[in-house]
Amino acid sequence: MKIAVQMIGYFMPYLKEGKSVELAFAKEALKNAKDMGYDGVQLSGFGRVSDEIIDFYRDTCKELGLKIVATHINYLDLTENLDLVIKAHKEWNCNLCGIGAMPMNYQGSYEKYIEFANIIDSIGEKLLEEDIFFMYHMHAFEFMKFNNKFGLDILMENTSIKNVKLLIDTYWAQYGGVNMLTLIDKYSDRINTIHLKDMKIVSTGEKFFDLGKQVICPLGEGNIDFKPVIEKIKKLKIDWIIIEQDYSLDGDINGDYKKSLEFLNKIV
């Protein structure tokens, strides 16, 4: 089982501003990932797919010896530019194509979940014809209920197991109040990889009554017990696991990703 890093930790500032990642910055970030010992990457938050982007990440990752394990692709590219998305994954020798989250306009009702399920099922069907798997990445909002069902279950029940895989995120499962081991068991036939992300509780700063708040942190510094998660994943015979951290509390994403890799190497 090999370990990849999710590049969103580096690229999130660009994503928040709706900007494409500067290629010089991306190359430096990829080199940092390789230098600290990662064998693969998930490309996410880099911007829209283009021929220039395809060439850049293909050539840079080949030069550095990094495997492009998976992606998160902009929703507009998935719905309006799928041929180019397919080309990208062929060029990158990558067979896991994901979406980072459901667009907000589909999150509010049972009917909207059904509508979105139909959209991604169609995308997944077309990708599968090219031997590319489509993955839906979950957060916590999918554990809101509609018609007494979790949004996530609505999505899974209304998409084909073949067409739509599930990228479980340990942090968001914990945040959503569900048992992540049960979730892995429930959707084991949809899992191609997993996002390992830790959670710790910090002070809110409230002076009257501090209940604490959840934040993302390096693996091993939080409260999630990853050993049983790893054991579950090993039984699924998954080739790659992905460390993800959306931000660094102290502004050192390199240092955090290094800590996570060192921790994970001790327990896999």
PDB file of N, CA and C in Angstrom, residues 73-132:
ATOM      1  N   ILE A  73     -11.709  17.204 -10.103  1.00  0.00           N
ATOM      2  CA  ILE A  73     -11.861  18.014 -11.306  1.00  0.00           C
ATOM      3  C   ILE A  73     -13.000  19.007 -11.122  1.00  0.00           C
ATOM      4  N   ASN A  74     -12.804  20.199 -11.644  1.00  0.00           N
ATOM      5  CA  ASN A  74     -13.826  21.244 -11.602  1.00  0.00           C
ATOM      6  C   ASN A  74     -15.145  20.728 -12.189  1.00  0.00           C
ATOM      7  N   TYR A  75     -16.247  21.029 -11.507  1.00  0.00           N
ATOM      8  CA  TYR A  75     -17.560  20.538 -11.930  1.00  0.00           C
ATOM      9  C   TYR A  75     -17.893  20.975 -13.356  1.00  0.00           C
ATOM     10  N   LEU A  76     -17.522  22.198 -13.721  1.00  0.00           N
ATOM     11  CA  LEU A  76     -17.821  22.678 -15.068  1.00  0.00           C
ATOM     12  C   LEU A  76     -17.076  21.881 -16.121  1.00  0.00           C
ATOM     13  N   ASP A  77     -15.848  21.466 -15.814  1.00  0.00           N
ATOM     14  CA  ASP A  77     -15.116  20.625 -16.766  1.00  0.00           C
ATOM     15  C   ASP A  77     -15.770  19.254 -16.898  1.00  0.00           C
ATOM     16  N   LEU A  78     -16.257  18.717 -15.800  1.00  0.00           N
ATOM     17  CA  LEU A  78     -16.918  17.409 -15.842  1.00  0.00           C
ATOM     18  C   LEU A  78     -18.206  17.443 -16.654  1.00  0.00           C
ATOM     19  N   THR A  79     -18.916  18.565 -16.594  1.00  0.00           N
ATOM     20  CA  THR A  79     -20.208  18.658 -17.273  1.00  0.00           C
ATOM     21  C   THR A  79     -20.124  19.275 -18.660  1.00  0.00           C
ATOM     22  N   GLU A  80     -19.086  20.065 -18.921  1.00  0.00           N
ATOM     23  CA  GLU A  80     -19.003  20.792 -20.188  1.00  0.00           C
ATOM     24  C   GLU A  80     -17.797  20.405 -21.042  1.00  0.00           C
ATOM     25  N   ASN A  81     -16.825  19.714 -20.448  1.00  0.00           N
ATOM     26  CA  ASN A  81     -15.553  19.504 -21.141  1.00  0.00           C
ATOM     27  C   ASN A  81     -15.007  18.112 -20.862  1.00  0.00           C
ATOM     28  N   LEU A  82     -15.893  17.120 -20.857  1.00  0.00           N
ATOM     29  CA  LEU A  82     -15.495  15.783 -20.396  1.00  0.00           C
ATOM     30  C   LEU A  82     -14.451  15.144 -21.312  1.00  0.00           C
ATOM     31  N   ASP A  83     -14.496  15.425 -22.586  1.00  0.00           N
ATOM     32  CA  ASP A  83     -13.501  14.848 -23.497  1.00  0.00           C
ATOM     33  C   ASP A  83     -12.087  15.269 -23.113  1.00  0.00           C
ATOM     34  N   LEU A  84     -11.932  16.537 -22.718  1.00  0.00           N
ATOM     35  CA  LEU A  84     -10.618  17.015 -22.304  1.00  0.00           C
ATOM     36  C   LEU A  84     -10.221  16.407 -20.961  1.00  0.00           C
ATOM     37  N   VAL A  85     -11.189  16.208 -20.083  1.00  0.00           N
ATOM     38  CA  VAL A  85     -10.925  15.538 -18.801  1.00  0.00           C
ATOM     39  C   VAL A  85     -10.418  14.121 -19.048  1.00  0.00           C
ATOM     40  N   ILE A  86     -11.056  13.424 -19.975  1.00  0.00           N
ATOM     41  CA  ILE A  86     -10.617  12.066 -20.323  1.00  0.00           C
ATOM     42  C   ILE A  86      -9.201  12.095 -20.888  1.00  0.00           C
ATOM     43  N   LYS A  87      -8.942  13.047 -21.765  1.00  0.00           N
ATOM     44  CA  LYS A  87      -7.601  13.183 -22.330  1.00  0.00           C
ATOM     45  C   LYS A  87      -6.572  13.393 -21.225  1.00  0.00           C
ATOM     46  N   ALA A  88      -6.910  14.255 -20.268  1.00  0.00           N
ATOM     47  CA  ALA A  88      -5.987  14.526 -19.164  1.00  0.00           C
ATOM     48  C   ALA A  88      -5.642  13.250 -18.414  1.00  0.00           C
ATOM     49  N   HIS A  89      -6.653  12.476 -18.080  1.00  0.00           N
ATOM     50  CA  HIS A  89      -6.410  11.268 -17.298  1.00  0.00           C
ATOM     51  C   HIS A  89      -5.641  10.208 -18.093  1.00  0.00           C
ATOM     52  N   LYS A  90      -5.869  10.168 -19.379  1.00  0.00           N
ATOM     53  CA  LYS A  90      -5.085   9.262 -20.226  1.00  0.00           C
ATOM     54  C   LYS A  90      -3.615   9.699 -20.247  1.00  0.00           C
ATOM     55  N   GLU A  91      -3.397  10.980 -20.430  1.00  0.00           N
ATOM     56  CA  GLU A  91      -2.032  11.511 -20.471  1.00  0.00           C
ATOM     57  C   GLU A  91      -1.321  11.332 -19.126  1.00  0.00           C
ATOM     58  N   TRP A  92      -2.093  11.456 -18.052  1.00  0.00           N
ATOM     59  CA  TRP A  92      -1.522  11.349 -16.707  1.00  0.00           C
ATOM     60  C   TRP A  92      -1.442   9.901 -16.216  1.00  0.00           C
ATOM     61  N   ASN A  93      -1.941   8.955 -17.027  1.00  0.00           N
ATOM     62  CA  ASN A  93      -1.973   7.554 -16.608  1.00  0.00           C
ATOM     63  C   ASN A  93      -2.669   7.411 -15.253  1.00  0.00           C
ATOM     64  N   CYS A  94      -3.803   8.080 -15.127  1.00  0.00           N
ATOM     65  CA  CYS A  94      -4.558   8.154 -13.881  1.00  0.00           C
ATOM     66  C   CYS A  94      -5.974   7.648 -14.135  1.00  0.00           C
ATOM     67  N   ASN A  95      -6.416   6.676 -13.342  1.00  0.00           N
ATOM     68  CA  ASN A  95      -7.747   6.110 -13.589  1.00  0.00           C
ATOM     69  C   ASN A  95      -8.760   6.428 -12.494  1.00  0.00           C
ATOM     70  N   LEU A  96      -8.437   7.405 -11.623  1.00  0.00           N
ATOM     71  CA  LEU A  96      -9.375   7.832 -10.581  1.00  0.00           C
ATOM     72  C   LEU A  96      -9.663   9.321 -10.748  1.00  0.00           C
ATOM     73  N   CYS A  97     -10.852   9.625 -11.215  1.00  0.00           N
ATOM     74  CA  CYS A  97     -11.269  11.002 -11.470  1.00  0.00           C
ATOM     75  C   CYS A  97     -12.371  11.361 -10.487  1.00  0.00           C
ATOM     76  N   GLY A  98     -12.141  12.386  -9.700  1.00  0.00           N
ATOM     77  CA  GLY A  98     -13.119  12.727  -8.678  1.00  0.00           C
ATOM     78  C   GLY A  98     -13.656  14.134  -8.797  1.00  0.00           C
ATOM     79  N   ILE A  99     -14.682  14.391  -7.999  1.00  0.00           N
ATOM     80  CA  ILE A  99     -15.184  15.742  -7.793  1.00  0.00           C
ATOM     81  C   ILE A  99     -15.040  16.054  -6.316  1.00  0.00           C
ATOM     82  N   GLY A 100     -14.564  17.252  -6.017  1.00  0.00           N
ATOM     83  CA  GLY A 100     -14.249  17.603  -4.643  1.00  0.00           C
ATOM     84  C   GLY A 100     -15.451  17.743  -3.743  1.00  0.00           C
ATOM     85  N   ALA A 101     -16.579  18.170  -4.294  1.00  0.00           N
ATOM     86  CA  ALA A 101     -17.795  18.337  -3.495  1.00  0.00           C
ATOM     87  C   ALA A 101     -18.975  18.571  -4.434  1.00  0.00           C
ATOM     88  N   MET A 102     -20.142  18.325  -3.917  1.00  0.00           N
ATOM     89  CA  MET A 102     -21.368  18.642  -4.651  1.00  0.00           C
ATOM     90  C   MET A 102     -21.569  20.161  -4.676  1.00  0.00           C
ATOM     91  N   PRO A 103     -21.845  20.746  -5.832  1.00  0.00           N
ATOM     92  CA  PRO A 103     -22.142  22.176  -5.868  1.00  0.00           C
ATOM     93  C   PRO A 103     -23.289  22.528  -4.920  1.00  0.00           C
ATOM     94  N   MET A 104     -23.223  23.694  -4.329  1.00  0.00           N
ATOM     95  CA  MET A 104     -24.167  24.059  -3.272  1.00  0.00           C
ATOM     96  C   MET A 104     -25.617  24.076  -3.731  1.00  0.00           C
ATOM     97  N   ASN A 105     -25.853  24.350  -5.007  1.00  0.00           N
ATOM     98  CA  ASN A 105     -27.233  24.444  -5.484  1.00  0.00           C
ATOM     99  C   ASN A 105     -27.934  23.094  -5.536  1.00  0.00           C
ATOM    100  N   TYR A 106     -27.196  22.007  -5.282  1.00  0.00           N
ATOM    101  CA  TYR A 106     -27.826  20.676  -5.244  1.00  0.00           C
ATOM    102  C   TYR A 106     -27.986  20.146  -3.814  1.00  0.00           C
ATOM    103  N   GLN A 107     -27.576  20.902  -2.832  1.00  0.00           N
ATOM    104  CA  GLN A 107     -27.471  20.372  -1.471  1.00  0.00           C
ATOM    105  C   GLN A 107     -28.741  20.513  -0.624  1.00  0.00           C
ATOM    106  N   GLY A 108     -29.764  21.169  -1.130  1.00  0.00           N
ATOM    107  CA  GLY A 108     -30.840  21.591  -0.245  1.00  0.00           C
ATOM    108  C   GLY A 108     -32.076  20.725  -0.137  1.00  0.00           C
ATOM    109  N   SER A 109     -32.202  19.690  -0.958  1.00  0.00           N
ATOM    110  CA  SER A 109     -33.441  18.914  -0.908  1.00  0.00           C
ATOM    111  C   SER A 109     -33.224  17.509  -1.458  1.00  0.00           C
ATOM    112  N   TYR A 110     -34.165  16.635  -1.152  1.00  0.00           N
ATOM    113  CA  TYR A 110     -34.132  15.264  -1.669  1.00  0.00           C
ATOM    114  C   TYR A 110     -34.132  15.282  -3.191  1.00  0.00           C
ATOM    115  N   GLU A 111     -34.990  16.121  -3.762  1.00  0.00           N
ATOM    116  CA  GLU A 111     -35.119  16.178  -5.222  1.00  0.00           C
ATOM    117  C   GLU A 111     -33.817  16.631  -5.885  1.00  0.00           C
ATOM    118  N   LYS A 112     -33.129  17.584  -5.240  1.00  0.00           N
ATOM    119  CA  LYS A 112     -31.863  18.065  -5.793  1.00  0.00           C
ATOM    120  C   LYS A 112     -30.777  16.987  -5.711  1.00  0.00           C
ATOM    121  N   TYR A 113     -30.809  16.219  -4.636  1.00  0.00           N
ATOM    122  CA  TYR A 113     -29.862  15.102  -4.528  1.00  0.00           C
ATOM    123  C   TYR A 113     -30.083  14.091  -5.655  1.00  0.00           C
ATOM    124  N   ILE A 114     -31.343  13.805  -5.956  1.00  0.00           N
ATOM    125  CA  ILE A 114     -31.662  12.882  -7.045  1.00  0.00           C
ATOM    126  C   ILE A 114     -31.155  13.441  -8.370  1.00  0.00           C
ATOM    127  N   GLU A 115     -31.383  14.730  -8.577  1.00  0.00           N
ATOM    128  CA  GLU A 115     -30.933  15.376  -9.819  1.00  0.00           C
ATOM    129  C   GLU A 115     -29.421  15.274  -9.957  1.00  0.00           C
ATOM    130  N   PHE A 116     -28.705  15.539  -8.866  1.00  0.00           N
ATOM    131  CA  PHE A 116     -27.247  15.462  -8.914  1.00  0.00           C
ATOM    132  C   PHE A 116     -26.774  14.028  -9.104  1.00  0.00           C
ATOM    133  N   ALA A 117     -27.453  13.089  -8.473  1.00  0.00           N
ATOM    134  CA  ALA A 117     -27.100  11.668  -8.628  1.00  0.00           C
ATOM    135  C   ALA A 117     -27.180  11.259 -10.089  1.00  0.00           C
ATOM    136  N   ASN A 118     -28.221  11.704 -10.778  1.00  0.00           N
ATOM    137  CA  ASN A 118     -28.365  11.375 -12.194  1.00  0.00           C
ATOM    138  C   ASN A 118     -27.231  11.969 -13.025  1.00  0.00           C
ATOM    139  N   ILE A 119     -26.806  13.179 -12.666  1.00  0.00           N
ATOM    140  CA  ILE A 119     -25.729  13.837 -13.402  1.00  0.00           C
ATOM    141  C   ILE A 119     -24.419  13.068 -13.244  1.00  0.00           C
ATOM    142  N   ILE A 120     -24.049  12.746 -11.995  1.00  0.00           N
ATOM    143  CA  ILE A 120     -22.759  12.093 -11.793  1.00  0.00           C
ATOM    144  C   ILE A 120     -22.780  10.633 -12.251  1.00  0.00           C
ATOM    145  N   ASP A 121     -23.957  10.013 -12.231  1.00  0.00           N
ATOM    146  CA  ASP A 121     -24.039   8.649 -12.742  1.00  0.00           C
ATOM    147  C   ASP A 121     -23.746   8.634 -14.245  1.00  0.00           C
ATOM    148  N   SER A 122     -24.246   9.638 -14.945  1.00  0.00           N
ATOM    149  CA  SER A 122     -23.996   9.751 -16.372  1.00  0.00           C
ATOM    150  C   SER A 122     -22.521  10.036 -16.652  1.00  0.00           C
ATOM    151  N   ILE A 123     -21.931  10.938 -15.853  1.00  0.00           N
ATOM    152  CA  ILE A 123     -20.506  11.232 -16.001  1.00  0.00           C
ATOM    153  C   ILE A 123     -19.686   9.972 -15.754  1.00  0.00           C
ATOM    154  N   GLY A 124     -20.023   9.261 -14.682  1.00  0.00           N
ATOM    155  CA  GLY A 124     -19.296   8.048 -14.339  1.00  0.00           C
ATOM    156  C   GLY A 124     -19.396   6.981 -15.409  1.00  0.00           C
ATOM    157  N   GLU A 125     -20.575   6.877 -16.026  1.00  0.00           N
ATOM    158  CA  GLU A 125     -20.764   5.891 -17.090  1.00  0.00           C
ATOM    159  C   GLU A 125     -19.851   6.181 -18.279  1.00  0.00           C
ATOM    160  N   LYS A 126     -19.762   7.469 -18.640  1.00  0.00           N
ATOM    161  CA  LYS A 126     -18.912   7.850 -19.769  1.00  0.00           C
ATOM    162  C   LYS A 126     -17.435   7.656 -19.454  1.00  0.00           C
ATOM    163  N   LEU A 127     -17.041   7.975 -18.229  1.00  0.00           N
ATOM    164  CA  LEU A 127     -15.644   7.773 -17.836  1.00  0.00           C
ATOM    165  C   LEU A 127     -15.284   6.293 -17.812  1.00  0.00           C
ATOM    166  N   LEU A 128     -16.213   5.481 -17.336  1.00  0.00           N
ATOM    167  CA  LEU A 128     -15.940   4.048 -17.236  1.00  0.00           C
ATOM    168  C   LEU A 128     -15.702   3.423 -18.605  1.00  0.00           C
ATOM    169  N   GLU A 129     -16.337   3.963 -19.631  1.00  0.00           N
ATOM    170  CA  GLU A 129     -16.108   3.486 -20.995  1.00  0.00           C
ATOM    171  C   GLU A 129     -14.646   3.671 -21.406  1.00  0.00           C
ATOM    172  N   GLU A 130     -13.963   4.603 -20.726  1.00  0.00           N
ATOM    173  CA  GLU A 130     -12.540   4.873 -20.992  1.00  0.00           C
ATOM    174  C   GLU A 130     -11.646   4.286 -19.900  1.00  0.00           C
ATOM    175  N   ASP A 131     -12.225   3.371 -19.100  1.00  0.00           N
ATOM    176  CA  ASP A 131     -11.486   2.710 -18.013  1.00  0.00           C
ATOM    177  C   ASP A 131     -11.021   3.687 -16.941  1.00  0.00           C
ATOM    178  N   ILE A 132     -11.835   4.702 -16.694  1.00  0.00           N
ATOM    179  CA  ILE A 132     -11.578   5.683 -15.641  1.00  0.00           C
ATOM    180  C   ILE A 132     -12.737   5.617 -14.644  1.00  0.00           C
TER     181      ILE A 132
END
